[in-house]
PDB file of C-alpha atoms and ligand atoms in Angstrom:
ATOM      1  CA  MET I 224     195.242  27.076 -29.878  1.00 74.00           C
ATOM      2  CA  ALA I 225     195.837  29.533 -32.622  1.00 89.00           C
ATOM      3  CA  LYS I 226     194.375  29.915 -36.077  1.00 94.00           C
ATOM      4  CA  LYS I 227     196.971  29.793 -38.933  1.00 96.00           C
ATOM      5  CA  LYS I 228     196.991  31.260 -42.361  1.00 96.00           C
ATOM      6  CA  ILE I 229     196.092  28.795 -45.083  1.00 97.00           C
ATOM      7  CA  LEU I 230     198.417  28.854 -48.105  1.00 97.00           C
ATOM      8  CA  THR I 231     196.803  28.960 -51.515  1.00 95.00           C
ATOM      9  CA  VAL I 232     197.989  28.152 -55.044  1.00 95.00           C
ATOM     10  CA  PRO I 233     200.420  29.037 -56.614  1.00 92.00           C
ATOM     11  CA  ASN I 234     202.423  29.015 -53.324  1.00 95.00           C
ATOM     12  CA  PRO I 235     205.437  26.694 -54.145  1.00 97.00           C
ATOM     13  CA  LEU I 236     205.434  25.051 -50.677  1.00 98.00           C
ATOM     14  CA  LEU I 237     202.214  23.266 -51.758  1.00 98.00           C
ATOM     15  CA  ARG I 238     204.304  21.353 -54.318  1.00 98.00           C
ATOM     16  CA  LYS I 239     206.887  20.095 -51.770  1.00 98.00           C
ATOM     17  CA  VAL I 240     207.017  16.660 -50.280  1.00 98.00           C
ATOM     18  CA  SER I 241     206.515  16.728 -46.487  1.00 98.00           C
ATOM     19  CA  GLU I 242     208.935  15.021 -43.973  1.00 98.00           C
ATOM     20  CA  PRO I 243     207.953  12.285 -41.573  1.00 98.00           C
ATOM     21  CA  VAL I 244     207.432  13.185 -37.906  1.00 98.00           C
ATOM     22  CA  ASN I 245     210.080  11.684 -35.660  1.00 97.00           C
ATOM     23  CA  SER I 246     208.323  11.995 -32.351  1.00 96.00           C
ATOM     24  CA  ILE I 247     204.942  13.346 -31.342  1.00 97.00           C
ATOM     25  CA  ASN I 248     206.049  15.907 -28.792  1.00 97.00           C
ATOM     26  CA  ALA I 249     204.301  18.901 -27.290  1.00 97.00           C
ATOM     27  CA  GLU I 250     205.339  21.046 -30.342  1.00 97.00           C
ATOM     28  CA  ILE I 251     203.665  18.601 -32.782  1.00 98.00           C
ATOM     29  CA  LYS I 252     200.548  18.322 -30.515  1.00 98.00           C
ATOM     30  CA  ASN I 253     200.346  22.186 -30.567  1.00 98.00           C
ATOM     31  CA  LEU I 254     200.624  22.160 -34.319  1.00 98.00           C
ATOM     32  CA  MET I 255     197.820  19.559 -34.569  1.00 98.00           C
ATOM     33  CA  ASP I 256     195.638  21.630 -32.254  1.00 98.00           C
ATOM     34  CA  ASP I 257     196.236  24.702 -34.392  1.00 98.00           C
ATOM     35  CA  MET I 258     195.549  22.821 -37.549  1.00 98.00           C
ATOM     36  CA  LEU I 259     192.239  21.560 -36.168  1.00 97.00           C
ATOM     37  CA  GLU I 260     191.126  25.128 -35.141  1.00 97.00           C
ATOM     38  CA  THR I 261     192.249  26.434 -38.529  1.00 97.00           C
ATOM     39  CA  MET I 262     190.268  23.666 -40.338  1.00 97.00           C
ATOM     40  CA  TYR I 263     187.095  24.324 -38.280  1.00 96.00           C
ATOM     41  CA  SER I 264     187.075  28.008 -38.784  1.00 94.00           C
ATOM     42  CA  ALA I 265     187.802  27.785 -42.582  1.00 94.00           C
ATOM     43  CA  PRO I 266     185.546  25.640 -42.505  1.00 94.00           C
ATOM     44  CA  GLY I 267     186.823  22.446 -44.074  1.00 95.00           C
ATOM     45  CA  ILE I 268     186.754  18.689 -43.431  1.00 96.00           C
ATOM     46  CA  GLY I 269     190.427  18.041 -43.907  1.00 98.00           C
ATOM     47  CA  LEU I 270     193.758  19.894 -43.655  1.00 98.00           C
ATOM     48  CA  ALA I 271     197.361  18.857 -44.168  1.00 98.00           C
ATOM     49  CA  ALA I 272     200.195  20.572 -42.279  1.00 98.00           C
ATOM     50  CA  VAL I 273     201.755  21.885 -45.546  1.00 98.00           C
ATOM     51  CA  GLN I 274     198.609  23.982 -46.064  1.00 98.00           C
ATOM     52  CA  VAL I 275     199.657  26.029 -42.993  1.00 98.00           C
ATOM     53  CA  GLY I 276     203.316  26.113 -44.169  1.00 98.00           C
ATOM     54  CA  VAL I 277     204.703  23.206 -42.176  1.00 98.00           C
ATOM     55  CA  LEU I 278     206.292  20.436 -44.214  1.00 98.00           C
ATOM     56  CA  LYS I 279     205.428  17.543 -41.886  1.00 98.00           C
ATOM     57  CA  ARG I 280     203.393  14.488 -42.631  1.00 98.00           C
ATOM     58  CA  ILE I 281     200.382  15.432 -40.494  1.00 98.00           C
ATOM     59  CA  ILE I 282     196.680  15.446 -41.432  1.00 98.00           C
ATOM     60  CA  VAL I 283     193.574  16.436 -39.565  1.00 98.00           C
ATOM     61  CA  ILE I 284     190.190  15.328 -40.690  1.00 98.00           C
ATOM     62  CA  ASP I 285     186.623  15.749 -39.218  1.00 98.00           C
ATOM     63  CA  LEU I 286     183.638  14.531 -41.104  1.00 97.00           C
ATOM     64  CA  SER I 287     181.021  15.271 -38.387  1.00 95.00           C
ATOM     65  CA  LYS I 288     178.043  17.307 -39.613  1.00 90.00           C
ATOM     66  CA  ASP I 289     176.875  20.619 -38.353  1.00 84.00           C
ATOM     67  CA  GLY I 290     175.276  20.223 -34.877  1.00 87.00           C
ATOM     68  CA  GLU I 291     176.877  16.809 -34.413  1.00 92.00           C
ATOM     69  CA  LYS I 292     179.555  16.094 -31.766  1.00 95.00           C
ATOM     70  CA  LYS I 293     183.012  16.934 -33.217  1.00 96.00           C
ATOM     71  CA  ASN I 294     184.945  13.801 -34.195  1.00 96.00           C
ATOM     72  CA  PRO I 295     188.471  14.842 -35.051  1.00 98.00           C
ATOM     73  CA  LEU I 296     190.931  12.445 -36.569  1.00 98.00           C
ATOM     74  CA  PHE I 297     194.655  13.050 -36.287  1.00 98.00           C
ATOM     75  CA  ILE I 298     196.792  11.185 -38.793  1.00 98.00           C
ATOM     76  CA  VAL I 299     200.566  11.312 -38.545  1.00 98.00           C
ATOM     77  CA  ASN I 300     202.934   9.641 -41.016  1.00 98.00           C
ATOM     78  CA  PRO I 301     200.160   7.927 -42.978  1.00 98.00           C
ATOM     79  CA  GLN I 302     200.795   5.020 -45.188  1.00 98.00           C
ATOM     80  CA  ILE I 303     198.120   3.809 -47.554  1.00 98.00           C
ATOM     81  CA  THR I 304     198.589   0.065 -47.725  1.00 98.00           C
ATOM     82  CA  TYR I 305     195.598  -0.819 -49.835  1.00 98.00           C
ATOM     83  CA  LYS I 306     193.393   0.874 -52.444  1.00 98.00           C
ATOM     84  CA  SER I 307     190.357  -0.721 -53.956  1.00 98.00           C
ATOM     85  CA  ASP I 308     190.011  -1.212 -57.757  1.00 98.00           C
ATOM     86  CA  ASN I 309     186.573   0.107 -57.523  1.00 98.00           C
ATOM     87  CA  LEU I 310     186.356   3.922 -58.020  1.00 97.00           C
ATOM     88  CA  ILE I 311     184.107   6.508 -56.663  1.00 96.00           C
ATOM     89  CA  SER I 312     183.617  10.118 -57.756  1.00 96.00           C
ATOM     90  CA  TYR I 313     183.123  13.131 -55.514  1.00 96.00           C
ATOM     91  CA  GLU I 314     183.001  16.759 -56.226  1.00 97.00           C
ATOM     92  CA  GLU I 315     186.209  17.894 -54.454  1.00 97.00           C
ATOM     93  CA  GLY I 316     187.344  21.278 -53.278  1.00 96.00           C
ATOM     94  CA  CYS I 317     190.450  22.386 -51.414  1.00 97.00           C
ATOM     95  CA  LEU I 318     191.131  25.112 -48.860  1.00 97.00           C
ATOM     96  CA  SER I 319     194.283  25.955 -50.845  1.00 97.00           C
ATOM     97  CA  ILE I 320     192.284  26.445 -54.069  1.00 96.00           C
ATOM     98  CA  PRO I 321     189.433  28.602 -52.850  1.00 93.00           C
ATOM     99  CA  ASN I 322     185.913  28.294 -54.285  1.00 92.00           C
ATOM    100  CA  GLN I 323     186.861  25.865 -57.023  1.00 95.00           C
ATOM    101  CA  PHE I 324     185.303  22.379 -57.295  1.00 96.00           C
ATOM    102  CA  ALA I 325     185.620  19.469 -59.647  1.00 96.00           C
ATOM    103  CA  GLU I 326     184.686  15.836 -59.755  1.00 96.00           C
ATOM    104  CA  VAL I 327     187.604  13.523 -59.029  1.00 97.00           C
ATOM    105  CA  LYS I 328     187.567   9.724 -59.306  1.00 96.00           C
ATOM    106  CA  ARG I 329     189.495   7.810 -56.678  1.00 97.00           C
ATOM    107  CA  PRO I 330     189.551   4.298 -55.177  1.00 98.00           C
ATOM    108  CA  SER I 331     186.312   3.950 -53.222  1.00 97.00           C
ATOM    109  CA  SER I 332     188.030   2.329 -50.171  1.00 98.00           C
ATOM    110  CA  CYS I 333     191.517   2.234 -48.754  1.00 98.00           C
ATOM    111  CA  LYS I 334     193.455   0.967 -45.754  1.00 98.00           C
ATOM    112  CA  VAL I 335     195.746   3.383 -43.949  1.00 98.00           C
ATOM    113  CA  ASN I 336     198.343   2.934 -41.149  1.00 98.00           C
ATOM    114  CA  PHE I 337     199.348   5.988 -39.108  1.00 98.00           C
ATOM    115  CA  LEU I 338     200.174   7.334 -35.602  1.00 98.00           C
ATOM    116  CA  ASP I 339     197.342   9.013 -33.746  1.00 98.00           C
ATOM    117  CA  TYR I 340     197.436  12.159 -31.550  1.00 98.00           C
ATOM    118  CA  HIS I 341     199.126  10.254 -28.760  1.00 97.00           C
ATOM    119  CA  GLY I 342     201.585   8.421 -30.978  1.00 97.00           C
ATOM    120  CA  LYS I 343     199.708   5.188 -30.968  1.00 97.00           C
ATOM    121  CA  LYS I 344     199.990   2.972 -34.115  1.00 98.00           C
ATOM    122  CA  THR I 345     196.559   2.843 -35.711  1.00 98.00           C
ATOM    123  CA  GLU I 346     195.034   1.215 -38.802  1.00 98.00           C
ATOM    124  CA  ILE I 347     191.705   2.089 -40.336  1.00 97.00           C
ATOM    125  CA  ASN I 348     189.725   0.811 -43.259  1.00 98.00           C
ATOM    126  CA  ALA I 349     188.031   3.835 -44.877  1.00 98.00           C
ATOM    127  CA  ASP I 350     185.440   4.034 -47.582  1.00 96.00           C
ATOM    128  CA  GLY I 351     183.283   6.640 -49.278  1.00 96.00           C
ATOM    129  CA  LEU I 352     183.875  10.226 -48.216  1.00 96.00           C
ATOM    130  CA  LEU I 353     186.507   9.291 -45.627  1.00 97.00           C
ATOM    131  CA  ALA I 354     188.526   7.310 -48.195  1.00 98.00           C
ATOM    132  CA  THR I 355     188.393  10.168 -50.570  1.00 98.00           C
ATOM    133  CA  CYS I 356     189.338  12.716 -47.904  1.00 98.00           C
ATOM    134  CA  ILE I 357     192.321  10.655 -46.713  1.00 98.00           C
ATOM    135  CA  GLN I 358     193.602  10.233 -50.233  1.00 98.00           C
ATOM    136  CA  HIS I 359     193.181  13.935 -50.979  1.00 98.00           C
ATOM    137  CA  GLU I 360     195.157  14.888 -47.731  1.00 98.00           C
ATOM    138  CA  VAL I 361     197.890  12.225 -48.269  1.00 98.00           C
ATOM    139  CA  ASP I 362     198.292  13.731 -51.811  1.00 98.00           C
ATOM    140  CA  HIS I 363     199.087  17.046 -50.150  1.00 98.00           C
ATOM    141  CA  LEU I 364     201.882  15.422 -48.183  1.00 98.00           C
ATOM    142  CA  ASN I 365     203.403  14.411 -51.619  1.00 98.00           C
ATOM    143  CA  GLY I 366     202.934  17.779 -53.108  1.00 98.00           C
ATOM    144  CA  ILE I 367     199.925  16.752 -55.212  1.00 98.00           C
ATOM    145  CA  LEU I 368     196.691  18.760 -55.509  1.00 98.00           C
ATOM    146  CA  PHE I 369     193.218  17.460 -56.556  1.00 98.00           C
ATOM    147  CA  ILE I 370     193.437  19.485 -59.801  1.00 98.00           C
ATOM    148  CA  ASP I 371     196.387  17.172 -60.798  1.00 98.00           C
ATOM    149  CA  HIS I 372     193.799  14.423 -61.243  1.00 97.00           C
ATOM    150  CA  LEU I 373     191.977  16.515 -63.859  1.00 97.00           C
ATOM    151  CA  SER I 374     192.574  17.038 -67.539  1.00 97.00           C
ATOM    152  CA  LYS I 375     195.084  19.755 -68.366  1.00 97.00           C
ATOM    153  CA  LEU I 376     192.261  21.894 -69.764  1.00 96.00           C
ATOM    154  CA  LYS I 377     190.197  21.703 -66.605  1.00 96.00           C
ATOM    155  CA  LYS I 378     193.234  22.226 -64.374  1.00 97.00           C
ATOM    156  CA  ASP I 379     194.439  25.307 -66.237  1.00 96.00           C
ATOM    157  CA  LEU I 380     190.919  26.776 -66.111  1.00 95.00           C
ATOM    158  CA  ILE I 381     190.728  26.372 -62.372  1.00 96.00           C
ATOM    159  CA  LEU I 382     194.144  27.918 -61.862  1.00 94.00           C
ATOM    160  CA  LYS I 383     193.177  30.776 -64.094  1.00 93.00           C
ATOM    161  CA  LYS I 384     189.897  31.343 -62.145  1.00 92.00           C
ATOM    162  CA  THR I 385     191.766  31.234 -58.853  1.00 90.00           C
ATOM    163  CA  LYS I 386     194.292  33.764 -60.003  1.00 86.00           C
ATOM    164  CA  LYS I 387     191.526  36.098 -61.234  1.00 85.00           C
ATOM    165  CA  GLN I 388     189.659  35.680 -57.960  1.00 83.00           C
ATOM    166  CA  ILE I 389     192.760  36.579 -55.955  1.00 76.00           C
ATOM    167  CA  ARG I 390     193.245  39.656 -58.088  1.00 77.00           C
ATOM    168  CA  GLU I 391     189.666  40.694 -57.561  1.00 75.00           C
ATOM    169  CA  ILE I 392     190.012  40.256 -53.799  1.00 71.00           C
ATOM    170  CA  ASP I 393     193.097  42.537 -53.908  1.00 67.00           C
ATOM    171  CA  ARG I 394     191.142  45.163 -55.751  1.00 65.00           C
ATOM    172  CA  VAL I 395     188.492  45.277 -53.072  1.00 60.00           C
ATOM    173  CA  ILE I 396     191.065  45.608 -50.341  1.00 57.00           C
ATOM    174  CA  VAL I 397     192.817  48.452 -52.187  1.00 60.00           C
TER     175      VAL I 397
HETATM  176 ZN1   ZN X 215     193.212  20.105 -50.139  1.00 78.04          ZN
END
């Protein structure tokens, strides 16, 4: 496994729509392993392939807490087939928008079909944090970021802060 670099805004790749995976071969499994390692070391609870620069419809998620046994979920070609009318609000962040957080309202539960690590067709009913996480990651596959769910004012502020932060990081390095 190898850790990959995580792309951050305003990288234009983050705005592209990812392509479905045709077959889950060794190359795709390698990518999923690398994504998991990258996510764990970030650390984060979800990562989409586009965030490491690969435009394929692949997501990894692990909601296990510190000290708990790892519980990775590999989601390939996800299709959300149901979203509840009931909404829930979480403070979301994103590895591609470092250190910025905002409350986002999304359906509190959803149903998703996908292929797992071994290519097996799987369906899960998700609610709470898992439902939010799946929807956040599926958005990535469609070029959508969590800040797109905010008002223009909040979104612009976050983008401005992120840019400033990146400039400050550069200054320290120089
Ligand atoms: Zn994200």
